[in-house]
Tab-separated table of C-alpha atoms in Angstrom:
chain	number	residue	atom	x	y	z
Y	171	MET	CA	-245.055	114.691	187.496
Y	172	GLU	CA	-245.533	112.358	184.597
Y	173	LYS	CA	-242.780	110.107	183.374
Y	174	LYS	CA	-242.465	111.721	179.976
Y	175	CYS	CA	-241.988	115.118	181.642
Y	176	TYR	CA	-239.066	113.807	183.676
Y	177	GLU	CA	-237.514	112.433	180.533
Y	178	GLY	CA	-237.905	115.703	178.686
Y	179	ILE	CA	-236.319	117.706	181.484
Y	180	ILE	CA	-233.430	115.324	182.026
Y	181	ALA	CA	-232.559	115.201	178.364
Y	182	LEU	CA	-232.073	118.969	178.338
Y	183	ASN	CA	-230.104	119.192	181.567
Y	184	SER	CA	-226.365	119.667	181.792
Y	185	VAL	CA	-224.286	117.468	184.073
Y	186	GLN	CA	-224.200	120.338	186.560
Y	187	ASN	CA	-227.998	120.669	186.461
Y	188	ASN	CA	-228.416	116.969	187.181
Y	189	GLU	CA	-225.942	117.054	190.025
Y	190	GLN	CA	-227.808	119.997	191.542
Y	191	MET	CA	-231.066	118.013	191.382
Y	192	ALA	CA	-229.383	114.999	192.968
Y	193	TRP	CA	-227.902	117.159	195.710
Y	194	TYR	CA	-231.311	118.638	196.484
Y	195	CYS	CA	-232.911	115.169	196.744
Y	196	LEU	CA	-230.163	113.825	198.983
Y	197	GLU	CA	-230.072	116.914	201.154
Y	198	LYS	CA	-233.822	116.513	201.736
Y	199	SER	CA	-233.366	112.763	202.361
Y	200	GLU	CA	-235.584	112.079	199.365
Y	201	LEU	CA	-233.695	109.025	198.147
Y	202	SER	CA	-236.750	107.659	196.334
Y	203	ARG	CA	-236.982	110.810	194.200
Y	204	PHE	CA	-233.283	110.538	193.365
Y	205	LYS	CA	-233.845	106.921	192.317
Y	206	GLN	CA	-236.780	107.969	190.170
Y	207	LEU	CA	-234.595	110.438	188.317
Y	208	LEU	CA	-232.081	107.659	187.630
Y	209	LYS	CA	-234.860	105.398	186.399
Y	210	GLU	CA	-235.875	108.124	183.971
Y	211	GLY	CA	-232.399	108.234	182.475
Y	212	MET	CA	-230.471	110.781	184.520
Y	213	PRO	CA	-226.761	109.871	184.203
Y	214	LEU	CA	-225.125	108.945	187.491
Y	215	THR	CA	-221.830	110.716	188.295
Y	216	PRO	CA	-219.123	110.191	190.925
Y	217	PHE	CA	-220.159	113.520	192.474
Y	218	MET	CA	-223.649	112.137	193.130
Y	219	LEU	CA	-222.194	109.048	194.822
Y	220	THR	CA	-219.907	111.180	196.932
Y	221	SER	CA	-222.911	113.309	197.850
Y	222	MET	CA	-224.691	110.169	199.045
Y	223	VAL	CA	-221.818	109.411	201.409
Y	224	PHE	CA	-221.790	113.057	202.540
Y	225	PHE	CA	-225.483	112.894	203.459
Y	226	GLY	CA	-225.157	109.567	205.235
Y	227	PHE	CA	-226.234	107.080	202.579
Y	228	TYR	CA	-223.901	104.100	202.622
Y	229	GLY	CA	-223.358	100.556	201.275
Y	230	THR	CA	-226.803	99.147	200.505
Y	231	ALA	CA	-228.262	102.449	199.313
Y	232	ILE	CA	-225.298	103.093	197.027
Y	233	LYS	CA	-225.593	99.585	195.546
Y	234	GLU	CA	-229.292	100.178	194.870
Y	235	VAL	CA	-228.487	103.430	193.103
Y	236	LEU	CA	-225.760	101.805	191.005
Y	237	ALA	CA	-228.209	99.069	190.000
Y	238	LEU	CA	-230.588	101.724	188.632
Y	239	ALA	CA	-227.948	103.668	186.693
Y	240	GLU	CA	-227.199	103.160	183.029
Y	241	ILE	CA	-223.617	101.877	183.110
Y	242	GLU	CA	-222.008	102.537	179.736
Y	243	ASP	CA	-218.557	102.865	178.197
Y	244	SER	CA	-218.483	106.458	179.432
Y	245	SER	CA	-218.739	105.256	183.044
Y	246	LYS	CA	-215.003	104.793	183.711
Y	247	ASP	CA	-215.082	107.437	186.443
Y	248	LEU	CA	-217.867	105.538	188.184
Y	249	LEU	CA	-215.780	102.382	188.112
Y	250	SER	CA	-212.858	104.256	189.643
Y	251	TRP	CA	-215.186	105.555	192.347
Y	252	VAL	CA	-216.579	102.166	193.337
Y	253	ARG	CA	-213.090	100.632	193.323
Y	254	GLY	CA	-211.970	103.311	195.713
Y	255	TYR	CA	-215.017	103.071	197.962
Y	256	PHE	CA	-215.975	99.406	198.278
Y	257	ASP	CA	-213.939	96.615	199.834
Y	258	GLU	CA	-213.363	93.384	197.923
Y	259	ASP	CA	-216.489	91.592	199.123
Y	260	ASP	CA	-218.738	94.492	198.171
Y	261	LEU	CA	-216.939	94.889	194.847
Y	262	ASN	CA	-217.914	91.333	194.026
Y	263	GLU	CA	-221.530	92.471	194.180
Y	264	VAL	CA	-221.000	95.720	192.296
Y	265	LEU	CA	-218.654	94.747	189.444
Y	266	PRO	CA	-221.303	92.730	187.552
Y	267	LEU	CA	-223.137	96.029	187.052
Y	268	PHE	CA	-220.128	97.180	185.014
Y	269	ASP	CA	-219.896	94.021	182.911
Y	270	ALA	CA	-220.683	95.986	179.755
Y	271	CYS	CA	-217.728	98.336	180.113
Y	272	LEU	CA	-214.965	96.850	182.253
Y	273	PRO	CA	-211.477	97.535	180.893
Y	274	ASP	CA	-209.177	94.821	179.541
Y	275	GLU	CA	-206.822	94.983	182.484
Y	276	TYR	CA	-209.340	94.879	185.344
Y	277	PRO	CA	-210.405	92.604	186.896
Y	278	SER	CA	-208.370	89.507	186.023
Y	279	ASN	CA	-209.880	86.806	183.830
Y	280	ASP	CA	-210.050	84.450	186.809
Y	281	VAL	CA	-212.073	86.998	188.743
Y	282	CYS	CA	-214.331	87.498	185.750
Y	283	VAL	CA	-215.057	83.771	185.686
Y	284	ARG	CA	-215.773	83.750	189.416
Y	285	LEU	CA	-218.101	86.766	189.144
Y	286	LYS	CA	-219.674	85.487	185.917
Y	287	LEU	CA	-218.666	88.551	183.933
Y	288	TRP	CA	-219.278	86.878	180.600
Y	289	ASN	CA	-219.633	90.060	178.558
Y	290	THR	CA	-216.231	91.233	179.714
Y	291	LEU	CA	-214.606	87.921	178.861
Y	292	TYR	CA	-216.336	87.872	175.485
Y	293	ARG	CA	-214.973	91.335	174.644
Y	294	ARG	CA	-211.546	90.080	175.660
Y	295	LYS	CA	-211.968	87.163	173.231
Y	296	GLN	CA	-211.779	84.644	176.067
Y	297	CYS	CA	-214.534	82.389	174.770
Y	298	ASN	CA	-212.653	79.289	175.889
Y	299	LEU	CA	-213.099	80.447	179.484
Y	300	ILE	CA	-216.804	81.005	178.974
Y	301	ALA	CA	-217.612	77.719	177.225
Y	302	PRO	CA	-217.298	75.363	180.232
Y	303	ASN	CA	-219.052	77.818	182.552
Y	304	ALA	CA	-221.766	79.513	180.506
Y	305	PRO	CA	-222.243	77.732	177.170
Y	306	GLU	CA	-225.752	79.168	176.862
Y	307	PHE	CA	-224.205	82.666	176.751
Y	308	LEU	CA	-222.063	81.711	173.755
Y	309	LEU	CA	-224.943	79.991	171.995
Y	310	GLU	CA	-226.818	83.283	171.978
Y	311	LYS	CA	-223.932	85.055	170.222
Y	312	HIS	CA	-224.168	83.086	166.947
Y	313	THR	CA	-220.587	83.979	166.028
Y	314	ALA	CA	-217.729	81.864	164.734
Y	315	ASP	CA	-215.572	82.617	167.803
Y	316	ALA	CA	-218.308	81.580	170.186
Y	317	TYR	CA	-219.109	78.414	168.253
Y	318	ALA	CA	-215.425	77.482	167.960
Y	319	ALA	CA	-215.052	77.625	171.745
Y	320	LEU	CA	-218.150	75.489	172.246
Y	321	VAL	CA	-217.074	72.793	169.827
Y	322	GLN	CA	-213.602	72.711	171.391
Y	323	PHE	CA	-215.250	72.236	174.770
Y	324	ASP	CA	-217.655	69.466	173.723
Y	325	MET	CA	-217.611	68.509	170.052
Y	326	GLU	CA	-220.228	65.760	170.213
Y	327	LYS	CA	-222.740	68.067	171.871
Y	328	TYR	CA	-222.159	71.266	169.913
Y	329	ALA	CA	-221.049	70.136	166.449
Y	330	PRO	CA	-224.685	69.396	165.466
Y	331	VAL	CA	-225.634	72.873	166.695
Y	332	LEU	CA	-222.983	74.464	164.499
Y	333	ILE	CA	-224.138	72.504	161.478
Y	334	GLU	CA	-227.761	73.436	162.147
Y	335	ASN	CA	-226.796	77.105	162.359
Y	336	ARG	CA	-224.793	76.920	159.123
Y	337	PHE	CA	-221.347	77.118	160.707
Y	338	PRO	CA	-220.170	73.625	159.720
Y	339	LEU	CA	-216.550	74.475	158.979
Y	340	THR	CA	-216.123	75.976	162.442
Y	341	VAL	CA	-216.208	72.388	163.713
Y	342	ILE	CA	-212.617	72.162	162.464
Y	343	ALA	CA	-211.640	74.182	165.536
Y	344	ALA	CA	-212.128	71.027	167.610
Y	345	PRO	CA	-209.460	68.294	167.686
Y	346	GLU	CA	-210.309	65.956	164.801
Y	347	GLY	CA	-213.375	68.046	164.089
Y	348	TRP	CA	-212.573	67.556	160.406
Y	349	LYS	CA	-213.222	63.832	160.832
Y	350	TYR	CA	-216.626	64.599	162.297
Y	351	LEU	CA	-217.448	66.727	159.265
Y	352	ILE	CA	-216.312	64.082	156.801
Y	353	ASP	CA	-218.315	61.447	158.645
Y	354	HIS	CA	-221.395	63.650	158.426
Y	355	GLY	CA	-221.333	64.470	154.740
Y	356	TYR	CA	-219.032	67.493	154.524
Y	357	ALA	CA	-216.043	65.859	152.834
Y	358	LYS	CA	-216.188	68.176	149.811
Y	359	GLU	CA	-216.103	71.279	151.986
Y	360	VAL	CA	-213.215	69.988	154.094
Y	361	LEU	CA	-211.192	68.942	151.056
Y	362	LYS	CA	-211.636	72.392	149.523
Y	363	LEU	CA	-209.929	73.910	152.562
Y	364	LYS	CA	-206.705	72.035	151.733
Y	365	ASP	CA	-204.474	72.764	154.752
Y	366	ALA	CA	-206.770	75.546	156.076
Y	367	CYS	CA	-203.800	77.849	156.705
Y	368	GLY	CA	-202.026	75.215	158.762
Y	369	LEU	CA	-205.038	73.940	160.714
Y	370	LEU	CA	-205.269	70.729	158.708
Y	371	ASP	CA	-202.932	68.111	157.343
Y	372	ALA	CA	-204.294	67.960	153.799
Y	373	LYS	CA	-202.766	64.566	153.075
Y	374	GLU	CA	-204.175	63.082	156.271
Y	375	VAL	CA	-207.606	64.424	155.333
Y	376	ALA	CA	-207.361	62.949	151.832
Y	377	ASN	CA	-206.246	59.545	153.137
Y	378	TYR	CA	-209.139	59.493	155.579
Y	379	CYS	CA	-211.550	60.197	152.721
Y	380	LEU	CA	-209.935	57.359	150.783
Y	381	GLN	CA	-210.487	55.002	153.697
Y	382	LYS	CA	-214.127	56.066	153.741
Y	383	GLY	CA	-214.446	55.315	150.031
Y	384	LEU	CA	-215.156	58.908	149.098
Y	385	ILE	CA	-213.698	58.529	145.629
Y	386	GLU	CA	-215.863	61.091	143.849
Y	387	GLU	CA	-215.090	63.732	146.457
Y	388	LEU	CA	-211.364	63.100	146.115
Y	389	TYR	CA	-211.573	63.310	142.352
Y	390	GLU	CA	-213.427	66.625	142.497
Y	391	ALA	CA	-210.742	67.903	144.868
Y	392	GLU	CA	-208.119	66.843	142.276
Y	393	TRP	CA	-206.373	64.241	144.403
Y	394	TYR	CA	-205.632	62.372	141.174
Y	395	ASN	CA	-202.275	60.899	142.116
Y	396	LEU	CA	-203.546	59.572	145.430
Y	397	LEU	CA	-206.393	57.827	143.610
Y	398	LEU	CA	-204.064	56.361	141.003
Y	399	ASP	CA	-201.611	55.248	143.685
Y	400	HIS	CA	-204.447	53.094	144.967
Y	401	GLN	CA	-205.583	52.011	141.503
Y	402	GLU	CA	-208.877	53.861	141.696
Y	403	THR	CA	-209.295	54.202	137.944
Y	404	ASP	CA	-213.044	53.851	137.445
Y	405	VAL	CA	-213.639	57.446	138.504
Y	406	PHE	CA	-211.294	58.668	135.750
Y	407	VAL	CA	-213.266	56.679	133.200
Y	408	ARG	CA	-216.568	58.076	134.448
Y	409	HIS	CA	-215.265	61.620	134.200
Y	410	GLN	CA	-213.707	61.038	130.760
Y	411	SER	CA	-210.382	62.148	132.179
Y	412	PHE	CA	-207.432	63.158	130.015
Y	413	TYR	CA	-205.124	63.128	133.034
Y	414	SER	CA	-201.665	62.290	131.747
Y	415	ARG	CA	-200.664	59.748	134.347
Y	416	PHE	CA	-203.946	57.895	134.009
Y	417	LEU	CA	-203.562	57.574	130.244
Y	418	THR	CA	-199.911	56.553	130.509
Y	419	GLU	CA	-199.898	54.151	133.447
Y	420	TYR	CA	-203.321	52.565	133.105
Y	421	PRO	CA	-203.872	52.263	129.329
Y	422	ASP	CA	-205.830	49.051	129.728
Y	423	LYS	CA	-208.360	50.862	131.943
Y	424	VAL	CA	-208.900	53.799	129.580
Y	425	ASP	CA	-211.975	53.871	127.368
Y	426	TRP	CA	-210.100	55.291	124.398
Y	427	GLU	CA	-213.081	55.337	122.057
Y	428	ASP	CA	-215.200	57.214	124.564
Y	429	LEU	CA	-212.518	59.865	124.970
Y	430	TRP	CA	-212.109	60.132	121.190
Y	431	ASN	CA	-215.830	60.648	120.676
Y	432	SER	CA	-216.199	63.098	123.559
Y	433	ASN	CA	-213.476	65.436	122.245
Y	434	ASP	CA	-213.532	66.349	118.580
Y	435	GLY	CA	-210.789	68.993	118.732
Y	436	ASP	CA	-207.626	68.289	116.748
Y	437	LEU	CA	-205.309	69.011	119.662
Y	438	GLN	CA	-207.201	66.740	122.041
Y	439	ARG	CA	-207.279	63.895	119.547
Y	440	LYS	CA	-203.589	64.277	118.687
Y	441	TYR	CA	-202.794	64.195	122.383
Y	442	LEU	CA	-204.912	61.077	122.805
Y	443	LYS	CA	-203.149	59.259	119.956
Y	444	HIS	CA	-199.773	60.315	121.343
Y	445	LYS	CA	-200.609	58.771	124.713
Y	446	ALA	CA	-201.915	55.602	123.091
Y	447	LYS	CA	-198.684	55.215	121.077
Y	448	LEU	CA	-196.689	55.135	124.306
Y	449	ASN	CA	-198.443	51.854	125.075
Y	450	LYS	CA	-199.212	50.585	121.586
Y	451	LYS	CA	-198.420	47.020	122.623
Y	452	VAL	CA	-201.396	47.110	124.956
Y	453	PRO	CA	-204.297	45.600	122.973
Y	454	ALA	CA	-206.696	48.417	123.808
Y	455	CYS	CA	-204.228	51.035	122.585
Y	456	TYR	CA	-203.309	49.059	119.477
Y	457	GLU	CA	-206.946	48.625	118.482
Y	458	PHE	CA	-207.662	52.286	119.102
Y	459	LEU	CA	-204.721	53.444	116.995
Y	460	ALA	CA	-205.587	51.032	114.181
Y	461	ALA	CA	-209.118	52.386	114.061
Y	462	HIS	CA	-208.029	56.035	113.907
Y	463	SER	CA	-204.898	55.991	111.748
Y	464	GLY	CA	-204.418	56.364	108.022
Y	465	LEU	CA	-202.642	53.761	105.895
Y	466	TRP	CA	-199.211	55.305	106.366
Y	467	GLU	CA	-199.688	55.538	110.151
Y	468	GLN	CA	-200.918	51.945	110.241
Y	469	PHE	CA	-197.808	50.837	108.345
Y	470	TRP	CA	-195.508	52.345	110.966
Y	471	LEU	CA	-197.765	51.044	113.691
Y	472	PHE	CA	-197.550	47.469	112.467
Y	473	CYS	CA	-193.845	47.704	111.703
Y	474	GLY	CA	-192.906	49.330	114.960
């Protein structure tokens, strides 16, 4: 009988029909025919396994049959059967066949590691147990959870992999992974995360960027006060900043004329003159006000 004929028949059979076929094969000691039916997609049932025992097929034969069956989420009854039939040593051989559908409570995570049941552990979100034992398994997943476990396990080895696969921010999962990112050109992205919902100390990140001389990145992330605390004023000039503290505390560093010419709105210019008046004794401010004040304003300026 051709393969496609088997498949057509099996697809139309009920569970009872399939069990009758299995019983016939086992009764006639035609184990190879029973295996062929399983290869062609016939679902294995606990009744079929019990029938094997009834007709004198034990351990090795049952393991061979289980290896041929399609073990799916609907195979909970099969799992119950093998747990009831096999002793612990044999279960160690059989349980990997159920790796795609083992429940959360059985077997324990430690047993899963010992038996290399990586799919089960992955479903349980135990990637940190997989990483030191089967990192190649996690690499194939291409997910944030898998990558986070890998970079926590060995940042130097796997951080470049994460960056290559466009998961750079997942490197933060590793201790001081944020430093690695900053050192490798991702300061802007890390600064945008701020405290990353408690994963980062935003101030520590900003201070590290300051130590690295990443002034532009800090300015774009609006760490203005930190920059001014350390007298980093050139970046404010370059960006034609109207930041209040910059204009008030560092009037001698401000390019007043440039700001005047770059903003022709009345409100902006009034604000600029107001800030300059706060430091009118500073030569740069005095000259700026003199150049942009009428006679009456100049009178009060000189008399003040």
